Short mmCIF file of C-alpha atoms in Angstrom, two decimals:
data_model
loop_
_atom_site.label_atom_id
_atom_site.label_comp_id
_atom_site.label_asym_id
_atom_site.label_seq_id
_atom_site.Cartn_x
_atom_site.Cartn_y
_atom_site.Cartn_z
CA UNK T 1 0.09 0.10 0.11
CA UNK T 2 3.06 2.76 0.95
CA UNK T 3 4.28 1.45 -2.00
CA UNK T 4 1.12 2.00 -4.31
CA UNK T 5 0.78 5.26 -2.33
CA UNK T 6 4.26 6.40 -3.23
CA UNK T 7 3.53 5.44 -6.91
CA UNK T 8 0.65 6.91 -7.35
CA UNK T 9 2.04 10.31 -5.61
CA UNK T 10 4.54 9.98 -8.52
CA UNK T 11 2.93 9.16 -11.03
CA UNK T 12 0.26 12.32 -10.15
CA UNK T 13 3.64 14.60 -10.09
CA UNK T 14 4.24 12.96 -13.49
CA UNK T 15 0.79 14.29 -14.67
CA UNK T 16 1.06 17.81 -13.42
CA UNK T 17 4.10 18.31 -14.42
CA UNK T 18 2.73 17.36 -17.78
CA UNK T 19 0.13 19.72 -17.47
CA UNK T 20 2.32 22.43 -16.63
CA UNK T 21 4.24 21.68 -19.81
CA UNK T 22 0.98 22.33 -21.99
CA UNK T 23 0.34 25.19 -20.49
CA UNK T 24 3.78 26.85 -20.69
CA UNK T 25 3.40 25.68 -24.26
CA UNK T 26 -0.04 26.60 -24.97
CA UNK T 27 0.81 30.53 -23.47
CA UNK T 28 3.77 30.76 -25.40
CA UNK T 29 2.01 30.08 -28.86
CA UNK T 30 -0.67 32.59 -27.36
CA UNK T 31 2.10 35.32 -26.83
CA UNK T 32 3.27 34.87 -30.43
CA UNK T 33 -0.08 35.49 -32.03
CA UNK T 34 -0.56 38.08 -29.75
CA UNK T 35 2.52 39.54 -31.16
CA UNK T 36 1.52 38.86 -34.61
CA UNK T 37 -1.48 40.35 -33.91
CA UNK T 38 0.24 43.34 -32.39
CA UNK T 39 2.25 44.25 -34.58
CA UNK T 40 -0.75 43.56 -37.76
CA UNK T 41 -2.60 46.59 -35.20
CA UNK T 42 0.38 48.88 -34.55
CA UNK T 43 1.40 48.72 -38.75
CA UNK T 44 -2.42 49.40 -39.06
CA UNK T 45 -2.09 52.31 -36.90
CA UNK T 46 0.93 53.21 -38.65
CA UNK T 47 -0.78 53.18 -41.90
CA UNK T 48 -4.23 54.98 -40.88
CA UNK T 49 -1.65 58.06 -38.85
CA UNK T 50 0.44 58.13 -41.78
CA UNK T 51 -2.51 59.10 -44.90
CA UNK T 52 -2.99 63.21 -42.75
CA UNK T 53 -5.33 64.08 -45.69
CA UNK T 54 -7.74 61.02 -45.07
CA UNK T 55 -8.27 62.23 -41.51
CA UNK T 56 -8.33 66.17 -42.69
CA UNK T 57 -10.91 65.13 -45.08
CA UNK T 58 -12.91 62.91 -42.39
CA UNK T 59 -12.62 66.28 -39.76
CA UNK T 60 -14.26 68.29 -42.29
CA UNK T 61 -17.14 66.18 -43.35
CA UNK T 62 -17.93 65.80 -39.54
CA UNK T 63 -17.75 69.70 -39.46
CA UNK T 64 -20.00 70.29 -42.22
CA UNK T 65 -22.58 67.32 -41.14
CA UNK T 66 -22.74 68.20 -37.48
CA UNK T 67 -23.30 71.90 -38.11
CA UNK T 68 -25.93 73.59 -40.16
CA UNK T 69 -24.50 76.23 -41.37
CA UNK T 70 -21.34 74.61 -42.38
CA UNK T 71 -24.12 72.14 -44.29
CA UNK T 72 -26.35 75.48 -45.89
CA UNK T 73 -23.02 76.88 -47.16
CA UNK T 74 -21.57 73.55 -48.79
CA UNK T 75 -25.16 73.15 -50.53
CA UNK T 76 -24.65 77.09 -51.66
CA UNK T 77 -20.99 76.08 -53.21
CA UNK T 78 -22.75 73.35 -55.16
CA UNK T 79 -25.18 75.24 -55.70
CA UNK T 80 -22.48 77.63 -57.44
CA UNK T 81 -21.17 75.01 -59.26
CA UNK T 82 -24.66 73.92 -61.17
CA UNK T 83 -25.01 77.50 -61.94
CA UNK T 84 -21.35 77.29 -63.20
CA UNK T 85 -22.02 74.67 -65.30
CA UNK T 86 -25.07 76.59 -66.72
CA UNK T 87 -23.33 79.12 -68.60
CA UNK T 88 -20.99 76.88 -70.41
CA UNK T 89 -24.38 74.92 -71.04
CA UNK T 90 -26.06 77.75 -72.51
CA UNK T 91 -23.27 79.02 -74.82
CA UNK T 92 -22.65 75.94 -76.46
CA UNK T 93 -26.04 75.45 -77.46
CA UNK T 94 -26.22 79.10 -78.74
CA UNK T 95 -23.47 78.22 -80.90
CA UNK T 96 -24.88 74.96 -82.38
CA UNK T 97 -26.52 75.40 -85.98
CA UNK T 98 -30.19 77.03 -85.70
CA UNK T 99 -30.15 77.76 -81.97
CA UNK T 100 -33.35 78.36 -80.43
CA UNK T 101 -33.56 82.46 -78.93
CA UNK T 102 -34.29 83.50 -76.11
CA UNK T 103 -37.85 82.90 -75.52
CA UNK T 104 -37.90 79.53 -76.79
CA UNK T 105 -35.35 78.37 -75.03
CA UNK T 106 -36.31 79.70 -71.57
CA UNK T 107 -39.73 78.44 -72.60
CA UNK T 108 -38.45 74.49 -73.71
CA UNK T 109 -36.03 74.76 -70.20
CA UNK T 110 -38.78 75.48 -67.73
CA UNK T 111 -41.13 73.38 -69.32
CA UNK T 112 -38.28 70.22 -69.22
CA UNK T 113 -37.97 71.48 -65.31
CA UNK T 114 -41.86 71.35 -64.50
CA UNK T 115 -41.43 67.76 -66.03
CA UNK T 116 -38.27 66.69 -63.93
CA UNK T 117 -40.33 67.31 -61.17
CA UNK T 118 -43.15 64.86 -61.24
CA UNK T 119 -41.26 61.92 -60.39
CA UNK T 120 -39.19 63.68 -58.18
CA UNK T 121 -43.21 64.43 -56.47
CA UNK T 122 -44.19 61.01 -56.90
CA UNK T 123 -41.16 59.14 -55.20
CA UNK T 124 -41.34 61.87 -51.78
CA UNK T 125 -45.62 60.99 -51.71
CA UNK T 126 -44.90 57.25 -52.14
CA UNK T 127 -42.61 57.86 -49.31
CA UNK T 128 -45.22 59.90 -47.44
CA UNK T 129 -47.91 57.12 -47.49
CA UNK T 130 -45.31 54.79 -46.43
CA UNK T 131 -44.84 56.67 -43.32
CA UNK T 132 -48.54 57.37 -42.93
CA UNK T 133 -49.44 54.03 -40.52
CA UNK T 134 -46.84 55.50 -38.23
CA UNK T 135 -48.10 59.06 -37.97
CA UNK T 136 -50.87 57.65 -37.18
CA UNK T 137 -49.53 55.52 -34.53
CA UNK T 138 -47.91 58.52 -33.09
CA UNK T 139 -51.11 60.48 -33.35
CA UNK T 140 -53.27 57.60 -30.92
CA UNK T 141 -50.15 58.39 -28.66
CA UNK T 142 -51.37 61.65 -28.40
CA UNK T 143 -48.73 63.42 -30.75
CA UNK T 144 -51.07 65.43 -32.47
CA UNK T 145 -50.91 68.44 -30.30
CA UNK T 146 -47.50 69.10 -32.52
CA UNK T 147 -49.48 68.75 -35.47
CA UNK T 148 -52.07 70.83 -34.61
CA UNK T 149 -49.72 73.75 -33.46
CA UNK T 150 -47.77 72.72 -36.90
CA UNK T 151 -51.00 73.45 -38.81
CA UNK T 152 -51.86 76.75 -36.26
CA UNK T 153 -48.40 77.99 -37.88
CA UNK T 154 -49.17 77.16 -41.73
CA UNK T 155 -52.38 79.06 -40.87
CA UNK T 156 -50.77 82.42 -40.19
CA UNK T 157 -48.53 81.66 -43.31
CA UNK T 158 -49.66 83.41 -46.83
CA UNK T 159 -51.03 80.49 -49.73
CA UNK T 160 -48.33 78.71 -50.91
CA UNK T 161 -48.73 79.40 -54.47
CA UNK T 162 -48.55 83.27 -53.84
CA UNK T 163 -45.57 82.84 -52.07
CA UNK T 164 -44.23 80.68 -55.61
CA UNK T 165 -45.95 83.63 -57.53
CA UNK T 166 -43.68 86.43 -55.70
CA UNK T 167 -40.76 84.24 -56.30
CA UNK T 168 -41.13 83.49 -60.12
CA UNK T 169 -41.44 87.19 -60.64
CA UNK T 170 -38.23 87.87 -59.04
CA UNK T 171 -36.82 85.73 -61.15
CA UNK T 172 -38.19 86.20 -64.09
CA UNK T 173 -37.52 89.68 -63.78
CA UNK T 174 -33.53 89.54 -63.45
CA UNK T 175 -33.85 87.20 -66.52
CA UNK T 176 -36.25 89.19 -68.64
CA UNK T 177 -34.61 92.86 -67.59
CA UNK T 178 -31.33 91.61 -67.95
CA UNK T 179 -31.77 90.24 -71.13
CA UNK T 180 -33.25 93.48 -72.85
CA UNK T 181 -30.88 95.33 -71.10
CA UNK T 182 -28.01 93.53 -73.13
CA UNK T 183 -29.60 95.29 -76.31
CA UNK T 184 -28.61 98.43 -75.47
CA UNK T 185 -25.59 98.64 -73.64
CA UNK T 186 -21.65 97.89 -74.04
CA UNK T 187 -21.52 93.88 -72.82
CA UNK T 188 -18.86 94.65 -70.61
CA UNK T 189 -21.00 96.97 -68.35
CA UNK T 190 -23.31 95.69 -69.02
CA UNK T 191 -21.82 92.33 -67.21
CA UNK T 192 -20.91 94.72 -64.41
CA UNK T 193 -23.99 96.51 -63.48
CA UNK T 194 -25.46 92.93 -63.42
CA UNK T 195 -22.81 91.88 -60.45
CA UNK T 196 -24.06 94.67 -58.45
CA UNK T 197 -26.71 92.47 -56.54
CA UNK T 198 -24.11 91.62 -54.08
CA UNK T 199 -23.71 94.53 -52.98
CA UNK T 200 -27.77 95.04 -53.06
CA UNK T 201 -28.68 92.00 -51.52
CA UNK T 202 -26.96 93.23 -47.97
CA UNK T 203 -28.63 96.44 -48.89
CA UNK T 204 -32.31 95.13 -48.67
CA UNK T 205 -32.04 92.69 -46.32
CA UNK T 206 -30.65 95.82 -43.93
CA UNK T 207 -33.74 97.94 -44.99
CA UNK T 208 -35.85 94.71 -44.00
CA UNK T 209 -34.23 94.91 -40.28
CA UNK T 210 -31.63 92.45 -40.75
CA UNK T 211 -28.76 93.30 -38.97
CA UNK T 212 -25.88 92.72 -41.18
CA UNK T 213 -22.11 91.83 -39.97
CA UNK T 214 -19.13 93.77 -40.80
CA UNK T 215 -16.99 90.58 -42.05
CA UNK T 216 -20.34 90.42 -44.31
CA UNK T 217 -19.86 93.84 -45.69
CA UNK T 218 -16.31 93.59 -46.34
CA UNK T 219 -16.86 90.05 -48.06
CA UNK T 220 -19.63 92.39 -50.09
CA UNK T 221 -16.54 94.59 -51.12
CA UNK T 222 -14.46 92.15 -52.11
CA UNK T 223 -16.75 89.89 -54.24
CA UNK T 224 -17.59 93.37 -56.10
CA UNK T 225 -14.16 93.54 -57.04
CA UNK T 226 -13.17 90.43 -58.83
CA UNK T 227 -16.69 90.49 -60.17
CA UNK T 228 -15.75 93.78 -61.85
CA UNK T 229 -12.36 92.30 -62.80
CA UNK T 230 -14.16 89.13 -64.30
CA UNK T 231 -16.21 91.00 -65.81
CA UNK T 232 -13.95 93.53 -67.41
CA UNK T 233 -11.25 90.55 -68.85
CA UNK T 234 -13.98 88.48 -71.09
CA UNK T 235 -12.99 87.76 -74.61
CA UNK T 236 -15.99 89.06 -76.09
CA UNK T 237 -14.82 92.21 -74.65
CA UNK T 238 -11.13 92.37 -74.98
CA UNK T 239 -11.34 95.92 -76.69
CA UNK T 240 -13.43 97.56 -73.82
CA UNK T 241 -11.05 98.79 -70.74
CA UNK T 242 -12.06 99.30 -67.27
CA UNK T 243 -11.03 103.11 -67.96
CA UNK T 244 -13.86 102.70 -70.62
CA UNK T 245 -16.78 101.43 -68.50
CA UNK T 246 -16.27 104.28 -65.79
CA UNK T 247 -15.65 106.64 -68.82
CA UNK T 248 -18.85 105.94 -70.14
CA UNK T 249 -20.67 105.85 -66.68
CA UNK T 250 -21.91 109.38 -67.76
CA UNK T 251 -24.26 108.35 -70.60
CA UNK T 252 -26.53 106.28 -68.75
CA UNK T 253 -28.71 104.48 -70.66
CA UNK T 254 -32.42 102.68 -70.49
CA UNK T 255 -30.40 99.76 -71.11
CA UNK T 256 -28.36 100.09 -68.04
CA UNK T 257 -31.46 100.74 -66.29
CA UNK T 258 -32.70 97.25 -66.75
CA UNK T 259 -29.81 95.84 -65.78
CA UNK T 260 -29.58 97.88 -62.73
CA UNK T 261 -33.73 96.43 -62.11
CA UNK T 262 -32.44 93.21 -62.97
CA UNK T 263 -29.69 92.56 -60.84
CA UNK T 264 -32.34 94.10 -57.70
CA UNK T 265 -34.86 91.54 -58.90
CA UNK T 266 -31.97 88.73 -58.28
CA UNK T 267 -31.38 90.33 -55.15
CA UNK T 268 -34.75 90.40 -53.58
CA UNK T 269 -35.23 86.81 -55.28
CA UNK T 270 -32.23 85.65 -52.93
CA UNK T 271 -33.45 87.65 -50.12
CA UNK T 272 -36.94 86.37 -49.90
CA UNK T 273 -36.04 83.20 -50.47
CA UNK T 274 -34.32 83.40 -47.52
CA UNK T 275 -36.99 84.66 -45.85
CA UNK T 276 -39.76 82.18 -46.84
CA UNK T 277 -37.76 79.15 -46.91
CA UNK T 278 -38.53 77.42 -43.57
CA UNK T 279 -42.39 77.85 -44.54
CA UNK T 280 -43.22 75.90 -47.04
CA UNK T 281 -41.51 73.00 -48.53
CA UNK T 282 -39.08 73.04 -50.97
CA UNK T 283 -40.40 70.40 -53.64
CA UNK T 284 -43.96 72.52 -53.33
CA UNK T 285 -42.69 75.66 -53.54
CA UNK T 286 -39.91 75.78 -56.28
CA UNK T 287 -42.18 72.88 -58.18
CA UNK T 288 -45.38 75.82 -58.02
CA UNK T 289 -42.51 78.19 -59.02
CA UNK T 290 -41.27 76.52 -61.65
CA UNK T 291 -45.05 76.27 -63.27
CA UNK T 292 -45.24 79.90 -62.84
CA UNK T 293 -41.87 80.36 -64.86
CA UNK T 294 -42.94 78.43 -67.38
CA UNK T 295 -46.62 80.21 -68.44
CA UNK T 296 -44.40 83.55 -67.90
CA UNK T 297 -41.99 82.53 -70.81
CA UNK T 298 -44.67 80.69 -72.52
CA UNK T 299 -46.12 84.35 -72.82
CA UNK T 300 -43.22 85.97 -73.75
CA UNK T 301 -43.04 83.25 -76.64
CA UNK T 302 -46.72 84.28 -77.47
CA UNK T 303 -45.35 87.84 -78.43
CA UNK T 304 -42.68 86.82 -80.27
CA UNK T 305 -43.99 84.22 -82.13
CA UNK T 306 -46.51 86.66 -83.09
CA UNK T 307 -44.29 89.49 -83.92
CA UNK T 308 -42.26 87.12 -86.82
CA UNK T 309 -45.27 85.69 -87.91
CA UNK T 310 -46.87 89.30 -88.43
CA UNK T 311 -43.30 90.18 -90.50
CA UNK T 312 -43.77 87.36 -92.81
CA UNK T 313 -41.61 84.84 -91.03
CA UNK T 314 -42.42 81.66 -90.07
CA UNK T 315 -42.20 79.94 -86.42
CA UNK T 316 -39.59 77.62 -87.92
CA UNK T 317 -37.30 80.65 -87.41
CA UNK T 318 -37.52 80.67 -83.94
CA UNK T 319 -35.14 77.61 -83.89
CA UNK T 320 -34.82 76.09 -87.08
CA UNK T 321 -32.14 73.22 -85.17
CA UNK T 322 -34.81 71.86 -83.04
CA UNK T 323 -34.42 68.03 -84.56
CA UNK T 324 -30.29 67.96 -83.05
CA UNK T 325 -29.90 65.26 -80.25
CA UNK T 326 -27.13 66.97 -79.15
CA UNK T 327 -28.93 70.33 -78.01
CA UNK T 328 -31.88 68.65 -76.64
CA UNK T 329 -29.44 66.49 -74.52
CA UNK T 330 -27.92 70.26 -73.73
CA UNK T 331 -31.43 71.50 -72.77
CA UNK T 332 -32.26 68.32 -70.65
CA UNK T 333 -29.41 69.13 -68.31
CA UNK T 334 -29.99 72.81 -67.88
CA UNK T 335 -33.13 71.70 -66.77
CA UNK T 336 -32.42 69.21 -64.71
CA UNK T 337 -29.11 70.14 -62.85
CA UNK T 338 -28.96 73.83 -63.11
CA UNK T 339 -32.62 74.11 -62.98
CA UNK T 340 -34.90 72.03 -60.55
CA UNK T 341 -32.13 70.52 -58.73
CA UNK T 342 -30.47 73.81 -58.14
CA UNK T 343 -33.57 75.79 -57.25
CA UNK T 344 -34.49 73.00 -54.70
CA UNK T 345 -30.91 72.74 -53.01
CA UNK T 346 -30.86 76.75 -53.09
CA UNK T 347 -34.03 77.00 -50.85
CA UNK T 348 -32.75 74.37 -48.40
CA UNK T 349 -29.07 76.14 -48.44
CA UNK T 350 -30.92 79.37 -47.68
CA UNK T 351 -32.62 77.68 -44.69
CA UNK T 352 -29.39 78.28 -42.31
CA UNK T 353 -27.32 80.93 -44.47
CA UNK T 354 -27.93 84.64 -44.56
CA UNK T 355 -29.22 86.41 -48.15
CA UNK T 356 -26.30 88.63 -48.04
CA UNK T 357 -23.63 85.85 -47.62
CA UNK T 358 -25.54 83.07 -49.79
CA UNK T 359 -25.45 86.01 -52.82
CA UNK T 360 -21.31 86.34 -52.44
CA UNK T 361 -20.89 82.35 -51.80
CA UNK T 362 -23.39 81.78 -55.55
CA UNK T 363 -20.62 84.55 -56.75
CA UNK T 364 -18.57 81.25 -57.17
CA UNK T 365 -20.30 80.28 -60.42
CA UNK T 366 -17.97 82.67 -62.11
CA UNK T 367 -15.30 80.56 -61.18
CA UNK T 368 -16.73 77.66 -61.75
CA UNK T 369 -17.85 78.90 -65.18
CA UNK T 370 -14.29 79.52 -66.08
CA UNK T 371 -13.02 76.00 -65.21
CA UNK T 372 -15.97 74.54 -66.92
CA UNK T 373 -15.10 76.49 -69.68
CA UNK T 374 -10.94 75.35 -69.52
CA UNK T 375 -12.20 71.56 -69.15
CA UNK T 376 -15.18 71.61 -72.00
CA UNK T 377 -14.17 74.61 -74.32
CA UNK T 378 -10.57 74.98 -73.85
CA UNK T 379 -10.92 78.21 -73.25
CA UNK T 380 -7.67 79.36 -71.25
CA UNK T 381 -8.47 81.90 -68.28
CA UNK T 382 -6.81 85.48 -67.82
CA UNK T 383 -4.59 86.66 -65.04
CA UNK T 384 -7.26 89.42 -64.43
CA UNK T 385 -10.15 86.62 -64.35
CA UNK T 386 -7.64 84.15 -61.61
CA UNK T 387 -7.23 87.46 -59.60
CA UNK T 388 -10.65 88.19 -59.46
CA UNK T 389 -11.26 84.57 -58.62
CA UNK T 390 -9.44 84.88 -55.95
CA UNK T 391 -11.28 87.98 -54.46
CA UNK T 392 -14.34 86.35 -54.33
CA UNK T 393 -12.73 83.14 -52.81
CA UNK T 394 -11.49 85.77 -50.19
CA UNK T 395 -14.96 87.21 -49.82
CA UNK T 396 -16.71 84.11 -48.99
CA UNK T 397 -14.00 83.13 -46.59
CA UNK T 398 -14.27 86.33 -44.98
CA UNK T 399 -18.00 86.30 -44.74
CA UNK T 400 -18.29 82.70 -43.02
CA UNK T 401 -16.33 84.39 -40.50
CA UNK T 402 -18.49 84.93 -37.67
#
């Protein structure tokens, strides 16, 4: 028994020693794996940290998404890009064989914009119907109080179609008066007078009771200088110097008055959009406004058509190249991108950004137009245009300072 007991003790000790060796082996193996994982994690950390550009971009994106004002500025910057592409698109259309007249182009473009809104509205209605059951459940829980207060707020606003008609009036007035003024004023001076809206907008806002910060006034002044440099260096007006423009300031004519009224109308459109942006749905307001614009341009087209027929011409003269597929593609883009989408985004952006700052950001259109002209048409900007663009960029940055 003593031998067996001693034997068992030796055997037990041997087993424990074997288990300890196995545990040591497993610990070493696990330590080796952990070291491997640690090195991989360290490599990943080094790889991520070695990309400061990615970190900077993610920081900018986070700032934009977390701040409503920053998001509004980013949206308006994209709108300025869309407006910049519109400039190049319309020039390509007018350069085509048998190009449409201004009234025909405006009418067709607005009609296409109206058609663009139809699938967007249908999609929005489907989403609203899908959320109908959830809304009913919320009302059953007593949340109908908030909807009642919303209806009371809406009842204090004027009908949406009146607001849309007003915006359509200011928008149509801006385009129509400027186009008419070009018949009487030199192109260089007309281009500069058009950009005076960047100063008229804060003036209108101040009259309306809005407090304009000094940084915004400074941004407006810089933007005006930049726009002056760009407008007086156009390839179409290379023979017209800055001295010529200032010298002819005394010969103020009806064309100049029309252009200034057009710039005033555009400023009024921006100010009124900022004031009513939060009161109405972007989709409903902009669709109704676009429909009103199509009707206004339709009246313009009828007058031109009747005038053409009365003079012995034919309607084909208004757009002899209507069968051109590339022109229709350009028209479709101008109606969708710089048209319907830009209108929706501009109202959304101006919910968070003041009218004065919005106008300065939208002045970036000139820079994007120059970039698109270089990329698509091969046009190279002059030194004067580049300096003017830098003035506008600095103006936008200055106006955004709070």
